[in-house]
Amino acid sequence: MKNIGIFWGSETGNTRAAAEMIGQSLGVPSSNIRNIASATLDDLAAFDVLIIGTSTWGAGELQGDWDSFFPKLNGADFSGKSVAFFGLGDQVIYADYFQDAMGILYDEFAARGAAVVGAWPDEGYEYTYSRAVRDGVFVGLALDADNQDDLTASRISTWVAQLQGAF
Ligand SMILES: Cc1cc2nc3c(=O)[nH]c(=O)nc-3n(C[C@H](O)[C@H](O)[C@H](O)COP(=O)(O)O)c2cc1C
């Protein structure tokens, strides 16, 4: 199994909790499940596989710590790395911006050479627009702890099984 690092940014703990569930399912040591608030670009560079988690805030904006980290991605090179994304959002109140932050990070990592894995179907969600949807699928796992928390565990286990195949 390749060296996997999970980097999350979270305001109220939902993305963090999802990161821990994903990490446990994949057998990632807890020391490799990191808060982006205290991470450096070198920390990300240390892993062959990155799993990147963000919630969306404002009106379609990055979670605050990812927003602070974002300029550091300028000039980064993710060639040779597999990168998967997961996001937390609210499809009811923020139907016009559902999961946009996942799409913002996807664009940035993909532009810098990452091989993106872990696309996820958009069936079972009701939203108007998402920057995280490309060609009819989410670029990563979309979770909604506000409205569909009962689906979180099963979505994670299905996605993790899919990722294990991709790695
Ligand atoms: C002020 C505010 C703005 C939000 N904006 C969005 C948004 O634009 N798009 C979205 O999908 N979710 C949005 N959300 C929902 C959060 O992303 C969601 O509650 C998420 O689970 C929070 O995860 P966290 O605790 O890891 O930060 C917003 C929530 C709040 C309170």
PDB file of C-alpha atoms and ligand atoms in Angstrom:
ATOM      1  CA  MET A   1       0.000   0.000   0.000  1.00  0.00           C
ATOM      2  CA  LYS A   2       1.284   3.427  -0.897  1.00  0.00           C
ATOM      3  CA  ASN A   3       2.033   6.107   1.651  1.00  0.00           C
ATOM      4  CA  ILE A   4      -1.249   7.980   2.205  1.00  0.00           C
ATOM      5  CA  GLY A   5      -1.630  11.408   3.796  1.00  0.00           C
ATOM      6  CA  ILE A   6      -5.013  12.921   4.626  1.00  0.00           C
ATOM      7  CA  PHE A   7      -5.192  16.706   4.969  1.00  0.00           C
ATOM      8  CA  TRP A   8      -8.395  18.300   6.204  1.00  0.00           C
ATOM      9  CA  GLY A   9      -9.687  21.790   6.936  1.00  0.00           C
ATOM     10  CA  SER A  10     -12.718  22.135   9.183  1.00  0.00           C
ATOM     11  CA  GLU A  11     -14.637  24.877  11.005  1.00  0.00           C
ATOM     12  CA  THR A  12     -17.043  22.904  13.177  1.00  0.00           C
ATOM     13  CA  GLY A  13     -15.547  19.408  13.055  1.00  0.00           C
ATOM     14  CA  ASN A  14     -17.542  17.729  10.290  1.00  0.00           C
ATOM     15  CA  THR A  15     -14.686  17.483   7.782  1.00  0.00           C
ATOM     16  CA  ARG A  16     -12.345  16.421  10.538  1.00  0.00           C
ATOM     17  CA  ALA A  17     -14.700  13.607  11.603  1.00  0.00           C
ATOM     18  CA  ALA A  18     -15.007  12.442   7.991  1.00  0.00           C
ATOM     19  CA  ALA A  19     -11.205  12.529   7.587  1.00  0.00           C
ATOM     20  CA  GLU A  20     -10.837  10.310  10.633  1.00  0.00           C
ATOM     21  CA  MET A  21     -13.442   7.841   9.367  1.00  0.00           C
ATOM     22  CA  ILE A  22     -11.790   7.698   5.950  1.00  0.00           C
ATOM     23  CA  GLY A  23      -8.386   7.263   7.566  1.00  0.00           C
ATOM     24  CA  GLN A  24      -9.569   4.462   9.807  1.00  0.00           C
ATOM     25  CA  SER A  25     -11.217   2.648   6.896  1.00  0.00           C
ATOM     26  CA  LEU A  26      -7.994   2.846   4.897  1.00  0.00           C
ATOM     27  CA  GLY A  27      -5.747   1.958   7.837  1.00  0.00           C
ATOM     28  CA  VAL A  28      -3.961   5.314   7.687  1.00  0.00           C
ATOM     29  CA  PRO A  29      -2.048   6.018  10.928  1.00  0.00           C
ATOM     30  CA  SER A  30      -3.554   8.921  12.867  1.00  0.00           C
ATOM     31  CA  SER A  31      -0.241  10.795  12.574  1.00  0.00           C
ATOM     32  CA  ASN A  32      -0.860  10.950   8.810  1.00  0.00           C
ATOM     33  CA  ILE A  33      -4.301  12.545   9.232  1.00  0.00           C
ATOM     34  CA  ARG A  34      -3.423  16.231   9.448  1.00  0.00           C
ATOM     35  CA  ASN A  35      -5.088  19.572   9.936  1.00  0.00           C
ATOM     36  CA  ILE A  36      -4.171  21.829   7.004  1.00  0.00           C
ATOM     37  CA  ALA A  37      -4.073  24.714   9.503  1.00  0.00           C
ATOM     38  CA  SER A  38      -0.704  23.459  10.733  1.00  0.00           C
ATOM     39  CA  ALA A  39       0.655  21.814   7.564  1.00  0.00           C
ATOM     40  CA  THR A  40       3.307  22.913   5.084  1.00  0.00           C
ATOM     41  CA  LEU A  41       3.706  22.149   1.397  1.00  0.00           C
ATOM     42  CA  ASP A  42       6.597  19.829   2.340  1.00  0.00           C
ATOM     43  CA  ASP A  43       4.182  17.860   4.524  1.00  0.00           C
ATOM     44  CA  LEU A  44       1.981  17.245   1.478  1.00  0.00           C
ATOM     45  CA  ALA A  45       4.996  16.432  -0.699  1.00  0.00           C
ATOM     46  CA  ALA A  46       5.989  13.592   1.643  1.00  0.00           C
ATOM     47  CA  PHE A  47       3.113  11.348   0.486  1.00  0.00           C
ATOM     48  CA  ASP A  48       2.551   9.341  -2.711  1.00  0.00           C
ATOM     49  CA  VAL A  49      -1.200   9.574  -2.256  1.00  0.00           C
ATOM     50  CA  LEU A  50      -3.060  12.589  -0.892  1.00  0.00           C
ATOM     51  CA  ILE A  51      -6.630  12.663   0.313  1.00  0.00           C
ATOM     52  CA  ILE A  52      -7.765  16.263   0.550  1.00  0.00           C
ATOM     53  CA  GLY A  53     -10.837  17.289   2.554  1.00  0.00           C
ATOM     54  CA  THR A  54     -12.535  20.673   2.772  1.00  0.00           C
ATOM     55  CA  SER A  55     -15.892  22.077   3.702  1.00  0.00           C
ATOM     56  CA  THR A  56     -17.410  24.988   1.763  1.00  0.00           C
ATOM     57  CA  TRP A  57     -18.078  28.297   3.536  1.00  0.00           C
ATOM     58  CA  GLY A  58     -19.326  31.760   2.640  1.00  0.00           C
ATOM     59  CA  ALA A  59     -21.026  31.478  -0.734  1.00  0.00           C
ATOM     60  CA  GLY A  60     -18.973  28.787  -2.412  1.00  0.00           C
ATOM     61  CA  GLU A  61     -15.667  29.554  -0.728  1.00  0.00           C
ATOM     62  CA  LEU A  62     -12.859  27.470   0.690  1.00  0.00           C
ATOM     63  CA  GLN A  63     -12.833  26.568   4.370  1.00  0.00           C
ATOM     64  CA  GLY A  64     -10.744  29.212   6.159  1.00  0.00           C
ATOM     65  CA  ASP A  65      -7.544  27.227   6.748  1.00  0.00           C
ATOM     66  CA  TRP A  66      -7.532  25.972   3.161  1.00  0.00           C
ATOM     67  CA  ASP A  67      -8.067  29.559   2.071  1.00  0.00           C
ATOM     68  CA  SER A  68      -4.960  30.581   4.040  1.00  0.00           C
ATOM     69  CA  PHE A  69      -2.973  27.635   2.659  1.00  0.00           C
ATOM     70  CA  PHE A  70      -4.093  28.164  -0.933  1.00  0.00           C
ATOM     71  CA  PRO A  71      -1.338  30.630  -2.006  1.00  0.00           C
ATOM     72  CA  LYS A  72       1.266  28.006  -1.010  1.00  0.00           C
ATOM     73  CA  LEU A  73      -0.045  25.745  -3.772  1.00  0.00           C
ATOM     74  CA  ASN A  74       1.226  28.279  -6.286  1.00  0.00           C
ATOM     75  CA  GLY A  75       4.262  26.631  -7.870  1.00  0.00           C
ATOM     76  CA  ALA A  76       3.692  23.220  -6.285  1.00  0.00           C
ATOM     77  CA  ASP A  77       4.186  20.150  -8.476  1.00  0.00           C
ATOM     78  CA  PHE A  78       1.946  17.171  -7.803  1.00  0.00           C
ATOM     79  CA  SER A  79       3.089  15.108 -10.797  1.00  0.00           C
ATOM     80  CA  GLY A  80       3.374  11.458  -9.891  1.00  0.00           C
ATOM     81  CA  LYS A  81       0.907  11.775  -7.011  1.00  0.00           C
ATOM     82  CA  SER A  82      -2.579  10.358  -6.840  1.00  0.00           C
ATOM     83  CA  VAL A  83      -4.984  12.775  -5.214  1.00  0.00           C
ATOM     84  CA  ALA A  84      -8.552  12.155  -4.026  1.00  0.00           C
ATOM     85  CA  PHE A  85     -10.933  14.787  -2.686  1.00  0.00           C
ATOM     86  CA  PHE A  86     -13.802  14.784  -0.253  1.00  0.00           C
ATOM     87  CA  GLY A  87     -16.002  17.681   0.724  1.00  0.00           C
ATOM     88  CA  LEU A  88     -18.601  18.692   3.273  1.00  0.00           C
ATOM     89  CA  GLY A  89     -21.421  20.967   2.238  1.00  0.00           C
ATOM     90  CA  ASP A  90     -25.099  21.751   2.688  1.00  0.00           C
ATOM     91  CA  GLN A  91     -27.167  21.031  -0.436  1.00  0.00           C
ATOM     92  CA  VAL A  92     -30.353  22.604   0.987  1.00  0.00           C
ATOM     93  CA  ILE A  93     -29.317  26.060   2.180  1.00  0.00           C
ATOM     94  CA  TYR A  94     -26.390  26.360  -0.257  1.00  0.00           C
ATOM     95  CA  ALA A  95     -27.896  24.601  -3.253  1.00  0.00           C
ATOM     96  CA  ASP A  96     -26.300  27.123  -5.633  1.00  0.00           C
ATOM     97  CA  TYR A  97     -22.814  26.577  -4.243  1.00  0.00           C
ATOM     98  CA  PHE A  98     -22.937  22.981  -3.090  1.00  0.00           C
ATOM     99  CA  GLN A  99     -19.423  21.635  -2.466  1.00  0.00           C
ATOM    100  CA  ASP A 100     -17.779  24.432  -4.437  1.00  0.00           C
ATOM    101  CA  ALA A 101     -14.630  24.305  -2.290  1.00  0.00           C
ATOM    102  CA  MET A 102     -13.923  20.756  -3.418  1.00  0.00           C
ATOM    103  CA  GLY A 103     -14.053  22.035  -6.996  1.00  0.00           C
ATOM    104  CA  ILE A 104     -11.698  24.926  -6.186  1.00  0.00           C
ATOM    105  CA  LEU A 105      -9.087  22.550  -4.741  1.00  0.00           C
ATOM    106  CA  TYR A 106      -9.603  20.071  -7.571  1.00  0.00           C
ATOM    107  CA  ASP A 107      -8.823  22.752 -10.153  1.00  0.00           C
ATOM    108  CA  GLU A 108      -5.658  23.756  -8.349  1.00  0.00           C
ATOM    109  CA  PHE A 109      -4.264  20.250  -7.790  1.00  0.00           C
ATOM    110  CA  ALA A 110      -5.184  19.053 -11.274  1.00  0.00           C
ATOM    111  CA  ALA A 111      -3.489  22.098 -12.833  1.00  0.00           C
ATOM    112  CA  ARG A 112      -0.334  21.172 -10.939  1.00  0.00           C
ATOM    113  CA  GLY A 113      -0.050  17.659 -12.272  1.00  0.00           C
ATOM    114  CA  ALA A 114      -2.018  15.550  -9.778  1.00  0.00           C
ATOM    115  CA  ALA A 115      -3.613  12.346 -11.053  1.00  0.00           C
ATOM    116  CA  VAL A 116      -7.077  12.748  -9.585  1.00  0.00           C
ATOM    117  CA  VAL A 117      -8.969   9.640  -8.463  1.00  0.00           C
ATOM    118  CA  GLY A 118     -12.177   9.093  -6.528  1.00  0.00           C
ATOM    119  CA  ALA A 119     -14.925  10.696  -8.635  1.00  0.00           C
ATOM    120  CA  TRP A 120     -18.379  10.157  -7.158  1.00  0.00           C
ATOM    121  CA  PRO A 121     -21.839  10.010  -8.778  1.00  0.00           C
ATOM    122  CA  ASP A 122     -24.227  12.878  -8.090  1.00  0.00           C
ATOM    123  CA  GLU A 123     -27.253  10.657  -7.644  1.00  0.00           C
ATOM    124  CA  GLY A 124     -29.017  11.015  -4.308  1.00  0.00           C
ATOM    125  CA  TYR A 125     -28.312  14.729  -3.946  1.00  0.00           C
ATOM    126  CA  GLU A 126     -30.563  17.707  -4.721  1.00  0.00           C
ATOM    127  CA  TYR A 127     -28.696  20.859  -5.605  1.00  0.00           C
ATOM    128  CA  THR A 128     -28.788  23.528  -8.288  1.00  0.00           C
ATOM    129  CA  TYR A 129     -25.117  24.056  -9.056  1.00  0.00           C
ATOM    130  CA  SER A 130     -21.791  22.725  -7.864  1.00  0.00           C
ATOM    131  CA  ARG A 131     -18.327  23.763  -8.969  1.00  0.00           C
ATOM    132  CA  ALA A 132     -17.284  20.276  -7.827  1.00  0.00           C
ATOM    133  CA  VAL A 133     -19.318  18.568 -10.582  1.00  0.00           C
ATOM    134  CA  ARG A 134     -17.539  17.877 -13.874  1.00  0.00           C
ATOM    135  CA  ASP A 135     -19.073  15.849 -16.676  1.00  0.00           C
ATOM    136  CA  GLY A 136     -22.006  14.974 -14.419  1.00  0.00           C
ATOM    137  CA  VAL A 137     -20.039  13.574 -11.481  1.00  0.00           C
ATOM    138  CA  PHE A 138     -18.503  15.045  -8.351  1.00  0.00           C
ATOM    139  CA  VAL A 139     -14.712  15.247  -8.527  1.00  0.00           C
ATOM    140  CA  GLY A 140     -14.614  13.559  -5.119  1.00  0.00           C
ATOM    141  CA  LEU A 141     -16.812  12.281  -2.319  1.00  0.00           C
ATOM    142  CA  ALA A 142     -19.598  14.747  -1.475  1.00  0.00           C
ATOM    143  CA  LEU A 143     -20.839  14.534   2.117  1.00  0.00           C
ATOM    144  CA  ASP A 144     -23.672  16.504   3.690  1.00  0.00           C
ATOM    145  CA  ALA A 145     -23.637  16.205   7.467  1.00  0.00           C
ATOM    146  CA  ASP A 146     -26.383  18.826   7.753  1.00  0.00           C
ATOM    147  CA  ASN A 147     -29.046  17.003   5.737  1.00  0.00           C
ATOM    148  CA  GLN A 148     -27.875  13.460   5.041  1.00  0.00           C
ATOM    149  CA  ASP A 149     -25.691  12.514   7.957  1.00  0.00           C
ATOM    150  CA  ASP A 150     -27.332   9.080   8.033  1.00  0.00           C
ATOM    151  CA  LEU A 151     -25.655   8.398   4.665  1.00  0.00           C
ATOM    152  CA  THR A 152     -22.163   9.520   5.661  1.00  0.00           C
ATOM    153  CA  ALA A 153     -20.824   6.192   6.930  1.00  0.00           C
ATOM    154  CA  SER A 154     -22.091   4.165   3.975  1.00  0.00           C
ATOM    155  CA  ARG A 155     -20.904   6.769   1.455  1.00  0.00           C
ATOM    156  CA  ILE A 156     -17.461   6.683   3.039  1.00  0.00           C
ATOM    157  CA  SER A 157     -17.227   2.908   3.010  1.00  0.00           C
ATOM    158  CA  THR A 158     -18.304   2.690  -0.652  1.00  0.00           C
ATOM    159  CA  TRP A 159     -15.879   5.429  -1.646  1.00  0.00           C
ATOM    160  CA  VAL A 160     -12.982   3.934   0.288  1.00  0.00           C
ATOM    161  CA  ALA A 161     -13.512   0.561  -1.422  1.00  0.00           C
ATOM    162  CA  GLN A 162     -13.469   2.362  -4.769  1.00  0.00           C
ATOM    163  CA  LEU A 163     -10.276   4.217  -3.806  1.00  0.00           C
ATOM    164  CA  GLN A 164      -8.521   1.038  -2.763  1.00  0.00           C
ATOM    165  CA  GLY A 165      -9.101  -0.251  -6.274  1.00  0.00           C
ATOM    166  CA  ALA A 166      -7.754   2.990  -7.757  1.00  0.00           C
ATOM    167  CA  PHE A 167      -4.573   2.902  -5.641  1.00  0.00           C
TER     168      PHE A 167
HETATM  169  C1  LIG B   1     -22.120  30.482   7.047  1.00  0.00           C
HETATM  170  C2  LIG B   1     -22.084  29.169   6.318  1.00  0.00           C
HETATM  171  C3  LIG B   1     -21.799  29.155   4.958  1.00  0.00           C
HETATM  172  C4  LIG B   1     -21.805  27.955   4.240  1.00  0.00           C
HETATM  173  N1  LIG B   1     -21.608  27.974   2.873  1.00  0.00           N
HETATM  174  C5  LIG B   1     -21.712  26.808   2.182  1.00  0.00           C
HETATM  175  C6  LIG B   1     -21.612  26.805   0.755  1.00  0.00           C
HETATM  176  O1  LIG B   1     -21.417  27.830   0.096  1.00  0.00           O
HETATM  177  N2  LIG B   1     -21.716  25.601   0.104  1.00  0.00           N
HETATM  178  C7  LIG B   1     -21.942  24.423   0.779  1.00  0.00           C
HETATM  179  O2  LIG B   1     -22.033  23.371   0.139  1.00  0.00           O
HETATM  180  N3  LIG B   1     -22.043  24.412   2.151  1.00  0.00           N
HETATM  181  C8  LIG B   1     -21.930  25.555   2.857  1.00  0.00           C
HETATM  182  N4  LIG B   1     -22.043  25.548   4.223  1.00  0.00           N
HETATM  183  C9  LIG B   1     -22.250  24.268   4.919  1.00  0.00           C
HETATM  184  C10 LIG B   1     -20.967  23.710   5.546  1.00  0.00           C
HETATM  185  O3  LIG B   1     -20.004  23.417   4.547  1.00  0.00           O
HETATM  186  C11 LIG B   1     -21.311  22.415   6.290  1.00  0.00           C
HETATM  187  O4  LIG B   1     -22.052  22.753   7.448  1.00  0.00           O
HETATM  188  C12 LIG B   1     -20.126  21.571   6.670  1.00  0.00           C
HETATM  189  O5  LIG B   1     -20.576  20.337   7.209  1.00  0.00           O
HETATM  190  C13 LIG B   1     -19.196  22.225   7.678  1.00  0.00           C
HETATM  191  O6  LIG B   1     -18.076  21.389   7.842  1.00  0.00           O
HETATM  192  P1  LIG B   1     -16.885  21.743   8.851  1.00  0.00           P
HETATM  193  O7  LIG B   1     -17.438  21.697  10.233  1.00  0.00           O
HETATM  194  O8  LIG B   1     -15.870  20.681   8.632  1.00  0.00           O
HETATM  195  O9  LIG B   1     -16.349  23.080   8.472  1.00  0.00           O
HETATM  196  C14 LIG B   1     -22.036  26.726   4.938  1.00  0.00           C
HETATM  197  C15 LIG B   1     -22.311  26.767   6.314  1.00  0.00           C
HETATM  198  C16 LIG B   1     -22.345  27.956   6.998  1.00  0.00           C
HETATM  199  C17 LIG B   1     -22.667  27.943   8.463  1.00  0.00           C
END
